[in-house]
Amino acid sequence: LILYWRRNYFFIKNLTSHNVKNYFYVFGVFSALFLSLHALGIDANNTSSKLIENIRRLILILFIVTEILAQFYFSLKIYQNRFILKKYLNNNVVILKIIFVIFFLSFTVLTLIFLALTKYEGNLINIIEWGYFNLLLFYYLLSAFLWKEYKKN
């Protein structure tokens, strides 16, 4: 994932020929690091330590928040530069990505409110976690269709 965010950052920076604020790149790198930490901590799920469980949840929440911020700033940067990038972009995919980010952000806020108010501890948390990962896969699938094939003459 770090390579994905790095490639997109330099691609946009080179095409727009002006200094790009790298918010989406920074948040993207942090989300990849938190995802790696989460994957390493899955084995810790079998322990009965409340501290390890809380750290694991914190890492997962940090992953989700940084991933959403990376997606938001990436979509925003593409939208802001859509006229410069129009020969490289599929415009319908740009619109779909923006709608997706808004949906994903709304879903996250509602989920966090639900979890905060109910302090739910059951299997629903695992279902939500896998739902997030499936939604992220859809976002990255959209990213695969975002860029047009461009041939130089």
PDB file of C-alpha atoms in Angstrom:
ATOM      1  CA  LEU A   1       0.000   0.000   0.000  1.00  0.00           C
ATOM      2  CA  ILE A   2       2.888   2.362   0.638  1.00  0.00           C
ATOM      3  CA  LEU A   3       3.942   1.967  -2.996  1.00  0.00           C
ATOM      4  CA  TYR A   4       0.369   2.678  -4.123  1.00  0.00           C
ATOM      5  CA  TRP A   5       0.242   5.994  -2.249  1.00  0.00           C
ATOM      6  CA  ARG A   6       3.786   6.925  -3.282  1.00  0.00           C
ATOM      7  CA  ARG A   7       3.103   6.228  -6.956  1.00  0.00           C
ATOM      8  CA  ASN A   8      -0.089   8.290  -6.959  1.00  0.00           C
ATOM      9  CA  TYR A   9       1.596  11.161  -5.140  1.00  0.00           C
ATOM     10  CA  PHE A  10       4.453  11.430  -7.622  1.00  0.00           C
ATOM     11  CA  PHE A  11       2.152  10.860 -10.582  1.00  0.00           C
ATOM     12  CA  ILE A  12      -0.116  13.766  -9.597  1.00  0.00           C
ATOM     13  CA  LYS A  13       2.836  15.940  -8.629  1.00  0.00           C
ATOM     14  CA  ASN A  14       4.520  15.415 -12.016  1.00  0.00           C
ATOM     15  CA  LEU A  15       1.346  15.904 -14.057  1.00  0.00           C
ATOM     16  CA  THR A  16       0.156  19.027 -12.295  1.00  0.00           C
ATOM     17  CA  SER A  17       3.649  20.565 -12.304  1.00  0.00           C
ATOM     18  CA  HIS A  18       3.104  22.398  -9.033  1.00  0.00           C
ATOM     19  CA  ASN A  19       3.823  21.598  -5.444  1.00  0.00           C
ATOM     20  CA  VAL A  20       1.273  19.075  -4.211  1.00  0.00           C
ATOM     21  CA  LYS A  21       0.475  19.030  -0.520  1.00  0.00           C
ATOM     22  CA  ASN A  22       1.073  15.433   0.402  1.00  0.00           C
ATOM     23  CA  TYR A  23      -1.698  14.875   2.950  1.00  0.00           C
ATOM     24  CA  PHE A  24      -3.047  11.829   1.129  1.00  0.00           C
ATOM     25  CA  TYR A  25       0.449  10.364   0.866  1.00  0.00           C
ATOM     26  CA  VAL A  26       1.222  10.846   4.575  1.00  0.00           C
ATOM     27  CA  PHE A  27      -2.134   9.443   5.712  1.00  0.00           C
ATOM     28  CA  GLY A  28      -1.801   6.598   3.190  1.00  0.00           C
ATOM     29  CA  VAL A  29       1.606   5.587   4.527  1.00  0.00           C
ATOM     30  CA  PHE A  30       0.319   5.695   8.101  1.00  0.00           C
ATOM     31  CA  SER A  31      -2.712   3.598   7.146  1.00  0.00           C
ATOM     32  CA  ALA A  32      -0.411   0.982   5.575  1.00  0.00           C
ATOM     33  CA  LEU A  33       1.719   0.920   8.726  1.00  0.00           C
ATOM     34  CA  PHE A  34      -1.331   0.555  10.975  1.00  0.00           C
ATOM     35  CA  LEU A  35      -2.691  -2.213   8.741  1.00  0.00           C
ATOM     36  CA  SER A  36       0.622  -4.047   9.050  1.00  0.00           C
ATOM     37  CA  LEU A  37       0.570  -3.645  12.833  1.00  0.00           C
ATOM     38  CA  HIS A  38      -3.014  -4.893  12.893  1.00  0.00           C
ATOM     39  CA  ALA A  39      -2.073  -7.959  10.833  1.00  0.00           C
ATOM     40  CA  LEU A  40       0.830  -8.682  13.174  1.00  0.00           C
ATOM     41  CA  GLY A  41      -1.468  -8.316  16.181  1.00  0.00           C
ATOM     42  CA  ILE A  42      -4.136 -10.745  15.012  1.00  0.00           C
ATOM     43  CA  ASP A  43      -2.406 -13.576  16.881  1.00  0.00           C
ATOM     44  CA  ALA A  44      -2.609 -11.488  20.032  1.00  0.00           C
ATOM     45  CA  ASN A  45      -6.384 -11.827  19.824  1.00  0.00           C
ATOM     46  CA  ASN A  46      -6.207 -15.176  21.615  1.00  0.00           C
ATOM     47  CA  THR A  47      -4.770 -13.665  24.764  1.00  0.00           C
ATOM     48  CA  SER A  48      -7.013 -12.603  27.581  1.00  0.00           C
ATOM     49  CA  SER A  49      -5.121  -9.380  28.279  1.00  0.00           C
ATOM     50  CA  LYS A  50      -7.398  -6.346  28.233  1.00  0.00           C
ATOM     51  CA  LEU A  51      -4.404  -4.084  27.467  1.00  0.00           C
ATOM     52  CA  ILE A  52      -3.471  -6.023  24.322  1.00  0.00           C
ATOM     53  CA  GLU A  53      -7.105  -6.054  23.222  1.00  0.00           C
ATOM     54  CA  ASN A  54      -7.357  -2.262  23.680  1.00  0.00           C
ATOM     55  CA  ILE A  55      -4.086  -1.663  21.808  1.00  0.00           C
ATOM     56  CA  ARG A  56      -5.325  -3.872  18.988  1.00  0.00           C
ATOM     57  CA  ARG A  57      -8.580  -1.901  18.797  1.00  0.00           C
ATOM     58  CA  LEU A  58      -6.694   1.395  18.834  1.00  0.00           C
ATOM     59  CA  ILE A  59      -4.497   0.238  15.946  1.00  0.00           C
ATOM     60  CA  LEU A  60      -7.578  -0.819  13.982  1.00  0.00           C
ATOM     61  CA  ILE A  61      -9.301   2.523  14.622  1.00  0.00           C
ATOM     62  CA  LEU A  62      -6.142   4.419  13.638  1.00  0.00           C
ATOM     63  CA  PHE A  63      -5.948   2.361  10.459  1.00  0.00           C
ATOM     64  CA  ILE A  64      -9.552   3.140   9.550  1.00  0.00           C
ATOM     65  CA  VAL A  65      -9.228   6.862  10.323  1.00  0.00           C
ATOM     66  CA  THR A  66      -5.941   7.312   8.438  1.00  0.00           C
ATOM     67  CA  GLU A  67      -7.229   5.281   5.487  1.00  0.00           C
ATOM     68  CA  ILE A  68     -10.380   7.393   5.241  1.00  0.00           C
ATOM     69  CA  LEU A  69      -8.353  10.599   5.464  1.00  0.00           C
ATOM     70  CA  ALA A  70      -5.961   9.337   2.777  1.00  0.00           C
ATOM     71  CA  GLN A  71      -8.881   8.457   0.502  1.00  0.00           C
ATOM     72  CA  PHE A  72     -10.586  11.772   1.169  1.00  0.00           C
ATOM     73  CA  TYR A  73      -7.494  13.873   0.419  1.00  0.00           C
ATOM     74  CA  PHE A  74      -6.617  11.767  -2.636  1.00  0.00           C
ATOM     75  CA  SER A  75     -10.114  12.136  -4.080  1.00  0.00           C
ATOM     76  CA  LEU A  76     -10.097  15.839  -3.239  1.00  0.00           C
ATOM     77  CA  LYS A  77      -6.723  16.351  -4.947  1.00  0.00           C
ATOM     78  CA  ILE A  78      -7.935  14.555  -8.065  1.00  0.00           C
ATOM     79  CA  TYR A  79     -11.146  16.575  -8.106  1.00  0.00           C
ATOM     80  CA  GLN A  80      -9.271  19.874  -7.637  1.00  0.00           C
ATOM     81  CA  ASN A  81      -6.963  19.036 -10.551  1.00  0.00           C
ATOM     82  CA  ARG A  82      -9.548  17.298 -12.740  1.00  0.00           C
ATOM     83  CA  PHE A  83      -9.180  19.803 -15.592  1.00  0.00           C
ATOM     84  CA  ILE A  84      -5.406  19.437 -15.669  1.00  0.00           C
ATOM     85  CA  LEU A  85      -5.651  15.648 -15.368  1.00  0.00           C
ATOM     86  CA  LYS A  86      -8.688  15.162 -17.649  1.00  0.00           C
ATOM     87  CA  LYS A  87      -6.811  13.365 -20.409  1.00  0.00           C
ATOM     88  CA  TYR A  88      -5.478  10.890 -17.833  1.00  0.00           C
ATOM     89  CA  LEU A  89      -8.654  10.327 -15.800  1.00  0.00           C
ATOM     90  CA  ASN A  90     -11.918   8.505 -16.264  1.00  0.00           C
ATOM     91  CA  ASN A  91     -14.296  11.210 -15.027  1.00  0.00           C
ATOM     92  CA  ASN A  92     -17.076   8.790 -14.055  1.00  0.00           C
ATOM     93  CA  VAL A  93     -14.652   6.966 -11.782  1.00  0.00           C
ATOM     94  CA  VAL A  94     -13.640  10.264 -10.142  1.00  0.00           C
ATOM     95  CA  ILE A  95     -17.292  10.931  -9.316  1.00  0.00           C
ATOM     96  CA  LEU A  96     -17.753   7.358  -8.055  1.00  0.00           C
ATOM     97  CA  LYS A  97     -14.692   7.718  -5.812  1.00  0.00           C
ATOM     98  CA  ILE A  98     -16.046  10.940  -4.313  1.00  0.00           C
ATOM     99  CA  ILE A  99     -19.463   9.349  -3.678  1.00  0.00           C
ATOM    100  CA  PHE A 100     -17.725   6.328  -2.184  1.00  0.00           C
ATOM    101  CA  VAL A 101     -15.594   8.438   0.162  1.00  0.00           C
ATOM    102  CA  ILE A 102     -18.681  10.337   1.360  1.00  0.00           C
ATOM    103  CA  PHE A 103     -20.519   7.047   1.934  1.00  0.00           C
ATOM    104  CA  PHE A 104     -17.497   5.511   3.667  1.00  0.00           C
ATOM    105  CA  LEU A 105     -17.057   8.535   5.921  1.00  0.00           C
ATOM    106  CA  SER A 106     -20.768   8.524   6.861  1.00  0.00           C
ATOM    107  CA  PHE A 107     -20.677   4.786   7.523  1.00  0.00           C
ATOM    108  CA  THR A 108     -17.625   5.220   9.744  1.00  0.00           C
ATOM    109  CA  VAL A 109     -19.160   8.019  11.807  1.00  0.00           C
ATOM    110  CA  LEU A 110     -22.381   6.048  12.312  1.00  0.00           C
ATOM    111  CA  THR A 111     -20.451   2.907  13.218  1.00  0.00           C
ATOM    112  CA  LEU A 112     -18.267   4.735  15.739  1.00  0.00           C
ATOM    113  CA  ILE A 113     -21.324   6.378  17.302  1.00  0.00           C
ATOM    114  CA  PHE A 114     -23.062   3.007  17.547  1.00  0.00           C
ATOM    115  CA  LEU A 115     -20.020   1.341  19.111  1.00  0.00           C
ATOM    116  CA  ALA A 116     -19.466   4.231  21.526  1.00  0.00           C
ATOM    117  CA  LEU A 117     -23.077   4.321  22.690  1.00  0.00           C
ATOM    118  CA  THR A 118     -23.624   0.577  22.990  1.00  0.00           C
ATOM    119  CA  LYS A 119     -20.120  -0.605  23.981  1.00  0.00           C
ATOM    120  CA  TYR A 120     -20.910  -3.715  21.963  1.00  0.00           C
ATOM    121  CA  GLU A 121     -18.429  -6.575  22.491  1.00  0.00           C
ATOM    122  CA  GLY A 122     -19.823  -9.393  20.291  1.00  0.00           C
ATOM    123  CA  ASN A 123     -19.116 -10.761  16.831  1.00  0.00           C
ATOM    124  CA  LEU A 124     -20.578  -7.663  15.185  1.00  0.00           C
ATOM    125  CA  ILE A 125     -17.182  -5.999  15.566  1.00  0.00           C
ATOM    126  CA  ASN A 126     -15.597  -8.721  13.425  1.00  0.00           C
ATOM    127  CA  ILE A 127     -18.336  -8.313  10.833  1.00  0.00           C
ATOM    128  CA  ILE A 128     -17.764  -4.546  10.750  1.00  0.00           C
ATOM    129  CA  GLU A 129     -14.006  -5.077  10.440  1.00  0.00           C
ATOM    130  CA  TRP A 130     -14.388  -7.410   7.464  1.00  0.00           C
ATOM    131  CA  GLY A 131     -16.981  -5.060   5.962  1.00  0.00           C
ATOM    132  CA  TYR A 132     -14.419  -2.259   6.075  1.00  0.00           C
ATOM    133  CA  PHE A 133     -11.812  -4.372   4.369  1.00  0.00           C
ATOM    134  CA  ASN A 134     -14.285  -5.319   1.628  1.00  0.00           C
ATOM    135  CA  LEU A 135     -15.227  -1.664   1.132  1.00  0.00           C
ATOM    136  CA  LEU A 136     -11.534  -0.793   0.871  1.00  0.00           C
ATOM    137  CA  LEU A 137     -11.064  -3.450  -1.773  1.00  0.00           C
ATOM    138  CA  PHE A 138     -13.856  -1.796  -3.761  1.00  0.00           C
ATOM    139  CA  TYR A 139     -12.125   1.582  -3.391  1.00  0.00           C
ATOM    140  CA  TYR A 140      -8.872   0.157  -4.704  1.00  0.00           C
ATOM    141  CA  LEU A 141     -10.756  -1.525  -7.550  1.00  0.00           C
ATOM    142  CA  LEU A 142     -12.108   1.907  -8.488  1.00  0.00           C
ATOM    143  CA  SER A 143      -8.530   3.189  -8.385  1.00  0.00           C
ATOM    144  CA  ALA A 144      -7.535   0.558 -10.928  1.00  0.00           C
ATOM    145  CA  PHE A 145     -10.068   2.062 -13.352  1.00  0.00           C
ATOM    146  CA  LEU A 146      -9.293   5.686 -12.467  1.00  0.00           C
ATOM    147  CA  TRP A 147      -6.388   6.281 -14.814  1.00  0.00           C
ATOM    148  CA  LYS A 148      -6.772   6.102 -18.574  1.00  0.00           C
ATOM    149  CA  GLU A 149      -4.093   4.552 -20.661  1.00  0.00           C
ATOM    150  CA  TYR A 150      -2.240   7.486 -22.146  1.00  0.00           C
ATOM    151  CA  LYS A 151      -0.005   7.142 -25.175  1.00  0.00           C
ATOM    152  CA  LYS A 152       2.483   9.804 -26.105  1.00  0.00           C
ATOM    153  CA  ASN A 153       2.788  10.684 -29.787  1.00  0.00           C
TER     154      ASN A 153
END
